[in-house]
Amino acid sequence: MKKDNLKSIIVLTTICLVVTLALSGINFITAPIIEKNAGAAADKAYIEVLPEAKGFENVQGTFPETVLEMKKDLGGSGFAFKLQASSSYSKSPLQIILGINNEGKITKLVITNYAETQGSADDFTPLYEGKDATFSDVVVSGCTFTSSAISAAVADAFNVFFEYADVEKSDDAKLQDLYSVIMPFGTDKAGAVTMNDVTLPENAPASIVSIKTPVTGSGYIMLAKSGETSLAVGVNAYGKVYYLSDLDGNDLISDEAYAQVIADAESVLPSVYEANNDDIINKMIDKEIIASASAAKKVDFAKVNTNVIAMYKVNGGTAYITKADGFGGLITVCYVLNDKGAIVKYATLEQSEQENEYAGQDYGTVIGFKTYPDRFSGLTVDTVTDETLLIAGSTFTTNATKKAFGDVKAAFEAMNKEG
């Protein structure tokens, strides 16, 4: 009996060893095939965004969390990226495959995982093709957060591209890197510093290469040239240059060698203040802030670098006019402050906010209605809180009102610091 048991154990052990060895052998043969097939499937996705590619090799480096992989085409046509982004609307992250050629332009963007509640993956693909590192305004209607998440991931890919691909950034791309330094107040509703192109006048000085303005239209960022040196120039709403650097960000505003560039930048376009003056005056009259145009005296203050586009001496103090990007578009507001910072009057001069179909609330009516301005009664720039500015149920409108107030407070403080 014991011999039979021992014999069974030996037979079973032998069978197990044979099976194990057989499986190991099969794995030895099939593992490379499986790996090769998996690699081929991955390469297929990369080839879709870089169709001229001959094959890929991994680029090793330290990447942002959004950049999962960077691959170089062995044929030299460019680089492919696997990206990941989160819009906070879905627990499943967006998966993106992106191609960038050696000229620094997007060949194609494909979203391989899209679990958002609005829009579709295909909505984004055509918006990115041909874009370079200066891309902006890539927004699909109704998908603001998703659009911002994808744009941020693509921006990270471009940063990695320029770091590891040994490709020189264009002057426009270098200038874009300085947007948030030059004009941190020029943010859109998603919190990004987005610039729109301004047509260069035919009689523009030769030193001015290009002009851009933020979504709020509160100033200008210019690309300029002085000899062989490319320059970044910031011009505020009052038409004054407050920022001047080379494209590496080295401050040059006090360098007399660039005095002519400053003069050119201040002369090429009328100030935002001048361009908007008549419209603002009419809106102030309509909102009963002033009785007539003669009741408002312009305040020219060169050192206000915010979204405040105009200031006027009016009855009771100084009227500060500012703009912010709300859900439906730009919101223009006016705060009248006395010399102690007390809020004498508030009015919404213009807005395009929309009704929330779920809450049944028209946010444009809310911020323009009498009960909203009444919130500021008895308050000063130092006693207004987030709760004061809150528009229940509307993140974008609330953020816009907070941004507008913050800019007014900064302008008030700058004026009083100057004396």
mmCIF file of C-alpha atoms in Angstrom, residues 162-409:
data_model
loop_
_atom_site.group_PDB
_atom_site.id
_atom_site.type_symbol
_atom_site.label_atom_id
_atom_site.label_comp_id
_atom_site.label_asym_id
_atom_site.label_seq_id
_atom_site.Cartn_x
_atom_site.Cartn_y
_atom_site.Cartn_z
ATOM 1 C CA PHE A 162 11.538 71.072 -27.056
ATOM 2 C CA GLU A 163 13.564 69.658 -24.185
ATOM 3 C CA TYR A 164 14.357 66.280 -25.734
ATOM 4 C CA ALA A 165 13.924 66.708 -29.487
ATOM 5 C CA ASP A 166 16.769 69.199 -29.943
ATOM 6 C CA VAL A 167 14.486 71.566 -31.874
ATOM 7 C CA GLU A 168 14.764 75.328 -31.404
ATOM 8 C CA LYS A 169 11.580 77.109 -30.295
ATOM 9 C CA SER A 170 10.256 79.819 -32.572
ATOM 10 C CA ASP A 171 10.135 83.396 -31.289
ATOM 11 C CA ASP A 172 6.340 83.086 -31.027
ATOM 12 C CA ALA A 173 6.661 79.964 -28.871
ATOM 13 C CA LYS A 174 9.236 81.647 -26.625
ATOM 14 C CA LEU A 175 6.967 84.655 -26.270
ATOM 15 C CA GLN A 176 4.072 82.383 -25.314
ATOM 16 C CA ASP A 177 6.157 81.022 -22.445
ATOM 17 C CA LEU A 178 6.207 84.565 -21.056
ATOM 18 C CA TYR A 179 2.469 85.261 -21.316
ATOM 19 C CA SER A 180 1.741 84.453 -17.691
ATOM 20 C CA VAL A 181 4.731 86.544 -16.580
ATOM 21 C CA ILE A 182 3.862 89.574 -18.691
ATOM 22 C CA MET A 183 0.089 89.495 -18.230
ATOM 23 C CA PRO A 184 -0.924 87.178 -15.353
ATOM 24 C CA PHE A 185 -4.235 89.034 -15.072
ATOM 25 C CA GLY A 186 -5.224 88.207 -18.670
ATOM 26 C CA THR A 187 -6.889 84.891 -17.873
ATOM 27 C CA ASP A 188 -9.930 83.359 -19.530
ATOM 28 C CA LYS A 189 -12.745 81.531 -17.742
ATOM 29 C CA ALA A 190 -10.644 78.357 -17.557
ATOM 30 C CA GLY A 191 -7.832 80.232 -15.799
ATOM 31 C CA ALA A 192 -5.453 80.148 -18.780
ATOM 32 C CA VAL A 193 -3.644 83.204 -20.132
ATOM 33 C CA THR A 194 -5.007 83.106 -23.662
ATOM 34 C CA MET A 195 -4.008 85.637 -26.302
ATOM 35 C CA ASN A 196 -5.812 86.646 -29.492
ATOM 36 C CA ASP A 197 -4.076 88.065 -32.551
ATOM 37 C CA VAL A 198 -4.362 91.788 -33.301
ATOM 38 C CA THR A 199 -3.944 92.950 -36.896
ATOM 39 C CA LEU A 200 -0.712 94.884 -37.268
ATOM 40 C CA PRO A 201 -1.456 98.354 -38.699
ATOM 41 C CA GLU A 202 0.009 99.053 -42.132
ATOM 42 C CA ASN A 203 1.990 101.989 -40.782
ATOM 43 C CA ALA A 204 3.324 100.090 -37.771
ATOM 44 C CA PRO A 205 6.962 100.808 -36.853
ATOM 45 C CA ALA A 206 9.379 98.237 -38.285
ATOM 46 C CA SER A 207 10.415 97.217 -34.775
ATOM 47 C CA ILE A 208 6.959 95.792 -33.971
ATOM 48 C CA VAL A 209 6.624 92.254 -35.344
ATOM 49 C CA SER A 210 3.253 91.122 -33.942
ATOM 50 C CA ILE A 211 0.601 92.108 -31.409
ATOM 51 C CA LYS A 212 -1.672 90.029 -29.197
ATOM 52 C CA THR A 213 -4.330 90.881 -26.630
ATOM 53 C CA PRO A 214 -5.915 88.835 -23.823
ATOM 54 C CA VAL A 215 -9.538 87.703 -24.014
ATOM 55 C CA THR A 216 -10.450 90.677 -21.795
ATOM 56 C CA GLY A 217 -8.822 93.135 -24.212
ATOM 57 C CA SER A 218 -7.089 94.870 -21.305
ATOM 58 C CA GLY A 219 -3.705 95.505 -22.915
ATOM 59 C CA TYR A 220 -1.232 94.165 -25.447
ATOM 60 C CA ILE A 221 1.681 91.783 -25.636
ATOM 61 C CA MET A 222 4.017 92.574 -28.519
ATOM 62 C CA LEU A 223 6.874 90.764 -30.197
ATOM 63 C CA ALA A 224 9.480 93.354 -31.182
ATOM 64 C CA LYS A 225 12.934 93.473 -32.754
ATOM 65 C CA SER A 226 15.937 95.628 -32.005
ATOM 66 C CA GLY A 227 18.746 94.668 -34.329
ATOM 67 C CA GLU A 228 19.158 90.912 -33.914
ATOM 68 C CA THR A 229 17.484 90.852 -30.497
ATOM 69 C CA SER A 230 13.883 89.649 -30.199
ATOM 70 C CA LEU A 231 11.938 91.324 -27.423
ATOM 71 C CA ALA A 232 8.765 90.754 -25.375
ATOM 72 C CA VAL A 233 6.788 93.917 -24.641
ATOM 73 C CA GLY A 234 3.825 94.410 -22.309
ATOM 74 C CA VAL A 235 1.554 97.438 -22.832
ATOM 75 C CA ASN A 236 -1.188 98.192 -20.311
ATOM 76 C CA ALA A 237 -4.700 99.542 -20.909
ATOM 77 C CA TYR A 238 -3.376 103.089 -20.614
ATOM 78 C CA GLY A 239 -1.006 102.602 -23.535
ATOM 79 C CA LYS A 240 2.141 102.498 -21.410
ATOM 80 C CA VAL A 241 4.916 99.911 -21.632
ATOM 81 C CA TYR A 242 5.326 98.260 -18.246
ATOM 82 C CA TYR A 243 7.293 95.163 -19.315
ATOM 83 C CA LEU A 244 10.265 94.712 -21.635
ATOM 84 C CA SER A 245 12.580 91.709 -21.795
ATOM 85 C CA ASP A 246 14.424 89.469 -24.200
ATOM 86 C CA LEU A 247 12.745 86.152 -24.963
ATOM 87 C CA ASP A 248 14.634 84.496 -22.109
ATOM 88 C CA GLY A 249 12.856 86.840 -19.703
ATOM 89 C CA ASN A 250 15.811 89.083 -18.856
ATOM 90 C CA ASP A 251 14.496 92.487 -17.777
ATOM 91 C CA LEU A 252 15.468 95.306 -20.176
ATOM 92 C CA ILE A 253 12.906 98.002 -19.385
ATOM 93 C CA SER A 254 15.505 100.338 -17.871
ATOM 94 C CA ASP A 255 18.021 99.791 -20.661
ATOM 95 C CA GLU A 256 18.243 103.018 -22.668
ATOM 96 C CA ALA A 257 19.310 101.028 -25.727
ATOM 97 C CA TYR A 258 15.664 100.008 -26.145
ATOM 98 C CA ALA A 259 14.040 103.408 -25.608
ATOM 99 C CA GLN A 260 12.949 103.552 -29.251
ATOM 100 C CA VAL A 261 11.255 100.155 -29.029
ATOM 101 C CA ILE A 262 9.272 101.408 -26.027
ATOM 102 C CA ALA A 263 8.271 104.546 -27.933
ATOM 103 C CA ASP A 264 7.243 102.441 -30.950
ATOM 104 C CA ALA A 265 5.166 100.062 -28.809
ATOM 105 C CA GLU A 266 3.319 102.962 -27.193
ATOM 106 C CA SER A 267 2.565 104.575 -30.561
ATOM 107 C CA VAL A 268 1.463 101.656 -32.727
ATOM 108 C CA LEU A 269 -2.132 101.417 -31.422
ATOM 109 C CA PRO A 270 -4.498 103.684 -29.495
ATOM 110 C CA SER A 271 -4.716 102.742 -25.843
ATOM 111 C CA VAL A 272 -7.485 100.385 -24.745
ATOM 112 C CA TYR A 273 -8.656 103.260 -22.536
ATOM 113 C CA GLU A 274 -9.083 105.625 -25.496
ATOM 114 C CA ALA A 275 -10.656 102.985 -27.738
ATOM 115 C CA ASN A 276 -13.347 102.111 -25.167
ATOM 116 C CA ASN A 277 -13.978 105.561 -23.697
ATOM 117 C CA ASP A 278 -17.200 106.565 -25.501
ATOM 118 C CA ASP A 279 -18.829 103.159 -25.012
ATOM 119 C CA ILE A 280 -17.970 103.094 -21.303
ATOM 120 C CA ILE A 281 -19.256 106.641 -20.755
ATOM 121 C CA ASN A 282 -22.578 105.748 -22.376
ATOM 122 C CA LYS A 283 -22.938 102.630 -20.241
ATOM 123 C CA MET A 284 -22.158 104.600 -17.064
ATOM 124 C CA ILE A 285 -24.858 107.091 -17.967
ATOM 125 C CA ASP A 286 -27.310 104.263 -18.658
ATOM 126 C CA LYS A 287 -26.586 102.741 -15.234
ATOM 127 C CA GLU A 288 -26.958 106.166 -13.552
ATOM 128 C CA ILE A 289 -23.382 106.231 -12.306
ATOM 129 C CA ILE A 290 -23.008 109.636 -13.933
ATOM 130 C CA ALA A 291 -25.607 112.068 -15.246
ATOM 131 C CA SER A 292 -23.650 113.133 -18.316
ATOM 132 C CA ALA A 293 -20.284 112.669 -20.007
ATOM 133 C CA SER A 294 -18.997 115.875 -18.452
ATOM 134 C CA ALA A 295 -19.476 114.335 -14.986
ATOM 135 C CA ALA A 296 -16.638 111.860 -15.589
ATOM 136 C CA LYS A 297 -13.007 113.023 -15.617
ATOM 137 C CA LYS A 298 -10.441 110.608 -17.027
ATOM 138 C CA VAL A 299 -7.762 109.298 -14.703
ATOM 139 C CA ASP A 300 -4.604 108.338 -16.573
ATOM 140 C CA PHE A 301 -2.592 106.009 -14.391
ATOM 141 C CA ALA A 302 0.279 104.290 -16.145
ATOM 142 C CA LYS A 303 1.156 101.813 -13.401
ATOM 143 C CA VAL A 304 -2.176 99.976 -13.239
ATOM 144 C CA ASN A 305 -1.433 96.586 -14.786
ATOM 145 C CA THR A 306 -4.677 94.656 -14.320
ATOM 146 C CA ASN A 307 -7.878 94.112 -16.289
ATOM 147 C CA VAL A 308 -9.032 97.568 -15.197
ATOM 148 C CA ILE A 309 -9.419 99.247 -18.584
ATOM 149 C CA ALA A 310 -10.508 102.716 -17.413
ATOM 150 C CA MET A 311 -10.806 104.978 -14.364
ATOM 151 C CA TYR A 312 -12.789 108.181 -13.957
ATOM 152 C CA LYS A 313 -13.266 110.738 -11.210
ATOM 153 C CA VAL A 314 -17.016 110.830 -10.580
ATOM 154 C CA ASN A 315 -19.330 112.068 -7.878
ATOM 155 C CA GLY A 316 -18.408 110.195 -4.709
ATOM 156 C CA GLY A 317 -15.001 108.902 -5.720
ATOM 157 C CA THR A 318 -13.265 107.042 -8.546
ATOM 158 C CA ALA A 319 -15.037 104.695 -10.959
ATOM 159 C CA TYR A 320 -13.017 101.586 -11.875
ATOM 160 C CA ILE A 321 -14.103 99.754 -15.032
ATOM 161 C CA THR A 322 -12.919 96.185 -15.476
ATOM 162 C CA LYS A 323 -13.673 93.069 -17.484
ATOM 163 C CA ALA A 324 -13.620 89.346 -16.693
ATOM 164 C CA ASP A 325 -14.417 86.231 -18.715
ATOM 165 C CA GLY A 326 -17.688 84.649 -17.568
ATOM 166 C CA PHE A 327 -19.486 81.546 -18.807
ATOM 167 C CA GLY A 328 -21.328 83.365 -21.591
ATOM 168 C CA GLY A 329 -18.571 85.830 -22.447
ATOM 169 C CA LEU A 330 -17.127 89.037 -21.049
ATOM 170 C CA ILE A 331 -18.616 90.679 -17.976
ATOM 171 C CA THR A 332 -17.933 94.425 -17.605
ATOM 172 C CA VAL A 333 -18.400 95.889 -14.130
ATOM 173 C CA CYS A 334 -17.951 99.252 -12.454
ATOM 174 C CA TYR A 335 -17.018 99.887 -8.829
ATOM 175 C CA VAL A 336 -17.069 103.426 -7.475
ATOM 176 C CA LEU A 337 -14.687 103.694 -4.511
ATOM 177 C CA ASN A 338 -13.983 106.687 -2.296
ATOM 178 C CA ASP A 339 -10.439 107.549 -1.250
ATOM 179 C CA LYS A 340 -10.745 105.243 1.795
ATOM 180 C CA GLY A 341 -11.703 102.217 -0.293
ATOM 181 C CA ALA A 342 -15.394 102.233 0.645
ATOM 182 C CA ILE A 343 -17.681 100.925 -2.113
ATOM 183 C CA VAL A 344 -19.970 103.824 -3.012
ATOM 184 C CA LYS A 345 -21.638 102.072 -5.929
ATOM 185 C CA TYR A 346 -21.523 98.868 -7.988
ATOM 186 C CA ALA A 347 -23.021 98.226 -11.427
ATOM 187 C CA THR A 348 -22.795 95.509 -14.063
ATOM 188 C CA LEU A 349 -22.318 97.454 -17.302
ATOM 189 C CA GLU A 350 -22.430 94.499 -19.675
ATOM 190 C CA GLN A 351 -22.793 90.714 -19.501
ATOM 191 C CA SER A 352 -23.718 87.690 -21.596
ATOM 192 C CA GLU A 353 -24.346 85.146 -18.863
ATOM 193 C CA GLN A 354 -26.861 82.413 -19.566
ATOM 194 C CA GLU A 355 -29.755 80.756 -17.823
ATOM 195 C CA ASN A 356 -29.009 77.503 -16.035
ATOM 196 C CA GLU A 357 -31.623 75.066 -17.349
ATOM 197 C CA TYR A 358 -31.308 72.908 -14.221
ATOM 198 C CA ALA A 359 -31.368 75.648 -11.596
ATOM 199 C CA GLY A 360 -33.829 77.807 -13.541
ATOM 200 C CA GLN A 361 -31.704 80.862 -12.828
ATOM 201 C CA ASP A 362 -30.562 83.549 -15.269
ATOM 202 C CA TYR A 363 -27.126 84.517 -13.984
ATOM 203 C CA GLY A 364 -26.989 87.651 -16.121
ATOM 204 C CA THR A 365 -30.092 88.900 -14.355
ATOM 205 C CA VAL A 366 -28.616 87.936 -10.985
ATOM 206 C CA ILE A 367 -25.439 90.020 -11.320
ATOM 207 C CA GLY A 368 -27.322 92.919 -12.856
ATOM 208 C CA PHE A 369 -30.283 92.879 -10.498
ATOM 209 C CA LYS A 370 -30.618 95.368 -7.648
ATOM 210 C CA THR A 371 -30.194 92.781 -4.902
ATOM 211 C CA TYR A 372 -26.667 91.923 -6.114
ATOM 212 C CA PRO A 373 -25.337 95.513 -6.057
ATOM 213 C CA ASP A 374 -26.950 95.909 -2.628
ATOM 214 C CA ARG A 375 -24.532 93.267 -1.298
ATOM 215 C CA PHE A 376 -21.750 95.850 -1.402
ATOM 216 C CA SER A 377 -23.551 98.455 0.701
ATOM 217 C CA GLY A 378 -21.378 99.476 3.645
ATOM 218 C CA LEU A 379 -18.408 97.363 2.498
ATOM 219 C CA THR A 380 -14.860 98.346 1.583
ATOM 220 C CA VAL A 381 -12.292 96.704 -0.668
ATOM 221 C CA ASP A 382 -10.946 94.999 2.464
ATOM 222 C CA THR A 383 -14.247 93.636 3.774
ATOM 223 C CA VAL A 384 -15.646 92.059 0.595
ATOM 224 C CA THR A 385 -15.452 88.250 0.921
ATOM 225 C CA ASP A 386 -15.907 85.304 -1.418
ATOM 226 C CA GLU A 387 -19.371 84.899 0.048
ATOM 227 C CA THR A 388 -20.213 88.465 -0.996
ATOM 228 C CA LEU A 389 -19.336 87.665 -4.612
ATOM 229 C CA LEU A 390 -20.826 84.168 -4.745
ATOM 230 C CA ILE A 391 -23.395 83.392 -7.454
ATOM 231 C CA ALA A 392 -24.966 80.135 -6.246
ATOM 232 C CA GLY A 393 -24.856 77.366 -8.833
ATOM 233 C CA SER A 394 -22.516 79.131 -11.259
ATOM 234 C CA THR A 395 -18.789 78.509 -10.957
ATOM 235 C CA PHE A 396 -17.783 80.529 -14.017
ATOM 236 C CA THR A 397 -19.893 83.591 -13.193
ATOM 237 C CA THR A 398 -18.647 83.532 -9.599
ATOM 238 C CA ASN A 399 -15.033 83.236 -10.737
ATOM 239 C CA ALA A 400 -15.538 86.174 -13.082
ATOM 240 C CA THR A 401 -16.986 88.381 -10.333
ATOM 241 C CA LYS A 402 -14.098 87.429 -8.035
ATOM 242 C CA LYS A 403 -11.565 88.177 -10.761
ATOM 243 C CA ALA A 404 -13.148 91.548 -11.514
ATOM 244 C CA PHE A 405 -13.176 92.556 -7.867
ATOM 245 C CA GLY A 406 -9.572 91.422 -7.382
ATOM 246 C CA ASP A 407 -8.450 93.581 -10.300
ATOM 247 C CA VAL A 408 -10.303 96.623 -8.943
ATOM 248 C CA LYS A 409 -8.757 96.143 -5.510
#
